[in-house]
Amino acid sequence: MPFPFQISTHDALLTLDTQELPIYEDALPGIPGVDVQPLFLDPHNGVWVLRVKFKPGVVLPKHYHTGTVHFFTLSGRWHYLEYPVQPQTAGCYLYEPGGSIHTFATPADNDGITDTFMVVEGANVNFDQQGNYLGLMDASSIMGLIDALITERGLDPARYVTPPQPHYTDAPR
């Protein structure tokens, strides 16, 4: 059996060394204490992969997930306000099915930074505690957020992986 048709080619691995990349401090407007390192942003397929560090006392808006989330806690601790008796600590892996609704929080008495890694499909639809719509976070909006932050702060362009788009040699039919 022959190999399948190769849609995209690349001369090198699509890899990043997170120790050599900046982590953008206070990256979320209006929510201090959230530092973001984008690793993979794919607006075409709605997938975003981030390393995020949260300072003690951070509470994110309540949000609805349109897709799944794989969430790994590298250090520190956090919990959902809706599930206070199930804290996530270093080494915890959490799977969130699409349709989940919750409010992320790091305890104010945390001993340092909570370091996390997440793979998200789709979007977070954000609401305030009264249920009023605040906005949407997805791969496209994160790209815009990082670009605006870089421009505002006069930083070098961000480096993260975006998948190559297919290149077709035949004209569309």
Coordinates of C-alpha atoms in Angstrom, one line a residue:
M1 CA 0.0 0.0 0.0
P2 CA 1.5 3.4 -0.9
F3 CA 1.8 6.2 1.6
P4 CA -1.1 8.7 1.8
F5 CA -1.0 11.9 -0.1
Q6 CA 1.0 14.4 1.9
I7 CA -0.9 17.7 2.2
S8 CA 1.8 19.8 3.8
T9 CA 5.5 19.5 4.1
H10 CA 7.9 21.2 6.4
D11 CA 11.7 21.2 6.6
A12 CA 11.9 21.2 10.4
L13 CA 9.8 20.0 13.4
L14 CA 7.1 22.3 14.6
T15 CA 8.5 22.7 18.1
L16 CA 9.0 25.3 20.7
D17 CA 11.2 25.5 23.8
T18 CA 8.9 27.0 26.5
Q19 CA 12.0 28.0 28.5
E20 CA 13.1 30.3 25.7
L21 CA 9.7 31.9 25.1
P22 CA 8.3 34.9 26.9
I23 CA 5.3 34.5 29.2
Y24 CA 3.1 37.6 28.7
E25 CA 2.4 39.0 32.1
D26 CA -1.1 40.3 33.0
A27 CA -2.2 39.3 29.5
L28 CA -6.0 39.4 30.1
P29 CA -7.5 42.9 30.1
G30 CA -9.2 43.7 33.3
I31 CA -8.0 40.5 35.0
P32 CA -4.6 41.0 36.7
G33 CA -2.5 38.0 37.7
V34 CA -2.9 35.9 34.5
D35 CA 0.3 35.3 32.6
V36 CA 0.0 33.6 29.2
Q37 CA 2.4 31.7 27.0
P38 CA 0.7 30.8 23.7
L39 CA 2.0 27.5 22.3
F40 CA -0.4 26.5 19.5
L41 CA -3.2 28.6 18.0
D42 CA -5.4 27.3 15.2
P43 CA -8.3 29.6 14.3
H44 CA -9.3 27.3 11.4
N45 CA -10.0 24.3 13.6
G46 CA -10.8 26.2 16.8
V47 CA -7.9 24.7 18.9
W48 CA -5.7 26.6 21.3
V49 CA -2.9 25.4 23.5
L50 CA -1.6 27.6 26.3
R51 CA 0.6 27.6 29.3
V52 CA -1.0 29.9 31.8
K53 CA 0.3 31.0 35.2
F54 CA -2.1 32.3 37.7
K55 CA -1.2 34.4 40.7
P56 CA -3.0 33.9 44.1
G57 CA -6.5 35.3 44.3
V58 CA -7.3 35.2 40.5
V59 CA -11.0 34.6 39.6
L60 CA -11.9 34.2 36.0
P61 CA -15.4 35.0 34.6
K62 CA -17.9 32.1 34.7
H63 CA -17.6 30.5 31.3
Y64 CA -19.3 27.9 29.0
H65 CA -17.2 25.6 26.9
T66 CA -18.3 25.0 23.4
G67 CA -15.8 22.1 23.1
T68 CA -13.6 20.0 25.2
V69 CA -10.7 20.9 27.4
H70 CA -7.7 18.9 28.6
F71 CA -6.2 20.8 31.6
F72 CA -3.0 19.8 33.5
T73 CA -1.8 21.5 36.7
L74 CA 2.0 21.7 36.8
S75 CA 2.3 23.4 40.2
G76 CA 0.1 25.3 42.7
R77 CA -3.6 24.7 43.2
W78 CA -6.9 26.0 41.9
H79 CA -10.6 25.0 41.9
Y80 CA -13.9 25.8 40.3
L81 CA -16.1 27.8 42.6
E82 CA -18.9 25.3 41.7
Y83 CA -16.7 22.4 42.9
P84 CA -14.8 23.7 46.0
V85 CA -14.2 20.3 47.4
Q86 CA -12.4 19.1 44.3
P87 CA -9.2 21.2 44.2
Q88 CA -6.7 20.7 41.4
T89 CA -3.1 20.5 42.6
A90 CA 0.3 19.7 41.0
G91 CA 0.0 16.6 38.9
C92 CA -3.8 16.7 38.4
Y93 CA -5.3 16.2 35.0
L94 CA -8.8 17.4 34.3
Y95 CA -11.0 16.6 31.3
E96 CA -13.9 19.0 30.7
P97 CA -16.6 17.9 28.2
G98 CA -18.1 20.5 25.9
G99 CA -21.1 22.2 27.5
S100 CA -19.3 22.6 30.9
I101 CA -20.0 25.7 32.9
H102 CA -17.8 26.9 35.7
T103 CA -15.7 29.6 37.4
F104 CA -12.0 29.2 37.8
A105 CA -10.3 30.5 40.9
T106 CA -6.9 30.3 42.7
P107 CA -7.1 30.6 46.5
A108 CA -5.9 34.0 47.8
D109 CA -3.7 32.0 50.3
N110 CA -1.9 30.1 47.5
D111 CA 1.8 29.6 48.1
G112 CA 3.0 31.1 44.9
I113 CA 2.1 30.7 41.3
T114 CA -0.3 28.1 39.8
D115 CA 1.3 26.9 36.6
T116 CA -1.0 25.1 34.1
F117 CA -1.1 23.7 30.6
M118 CA -4.4 23.5 28.6
V119 CA -5.6 22.2 25.3
V120 CA -8.9 23.7 24.4
E121 CA -11.2 23.0 21.4
G122 CA -13.8 25.6 20.6
A123 CA -14.5 28.7 22.7
N124 CA -15.1 29.9 26.2
V125 CA -18.2 32.0 26.3
N126 CA -17.7 34.3 29.3
F127 CA -20.4 35.6 31.6
D128 CA -20.5 37.7 34.8
Q129 CA -22.0 36.2 38.0
Q130 CA -25.4 37.5 37.1
G131 CA -25.3 35.7 33.7
N132 CA -24.7 38.7 31.5
Y133 CA -22.6 38.0 28.4
L134 CA -19.0 39.4 28.7
G135 CA -17.3 38.0 25.6
L136 CA -15.8 35.1 23.8
M137 CA -12.3 33.6 24.0
D138 CA -11.1 31.4 21.2
A139 CA -8.0 30.8 19.1
S140 CA -8.7 33.9 17.0
S141 CA -9.4 36.2 19.9
I142 CA -6.2 35.0 21.7
M143 CA -4.2 35.8 18.6
G144 CA -5.6 39.3 18.5
L145 CA -5.1 39.7 22.2
I146 CA -1.4 38.7 22.0
D147 CA -0.8 40.9 19.0
A148 CA -2.4 43.9 20.7
L149 CA -0.4 43.3 23.9
I150 CA 2.9 43.0 21.9
T151 CA 2.1 46.2 20.0
E152 CA 1.1 48.1 23.2
R153 CA 4.2 46.9 25.1
G154 CA 6.7 47.2 22.2
L155 CA 7.7 43.6 22.4
D156 CA 9.1 41.2 19.7
P157 CA 6.5 39.3 17.7
A158 CA 5.1 36.2 19.5
R159 CA 6.3 32.8 18.5
Y160 CA 3.8 30.0 18.6
V161 CA 2.8 27.1 16.3
T162 CA 0.0 27.5 13.8
P163 CA -0.6 24.6 11.6
P164 CA 0.3 25.0 8.0
Q165 CA -2.7 25.4 5.7
P166 CA -3.1 22.8 3.0
H167 CA -1.8 23.7 -0.4
Y168 CA -3.7 22.1 -3.2
T169 CA -2.1 21.9 -6.6
D170 CA -5.3 21.2 -8.5
A171 CA -7.8 24.0 -9.1
P172 CA -11.1 23.8 -7.1
R173 CA -13.8 21.8 -8.8

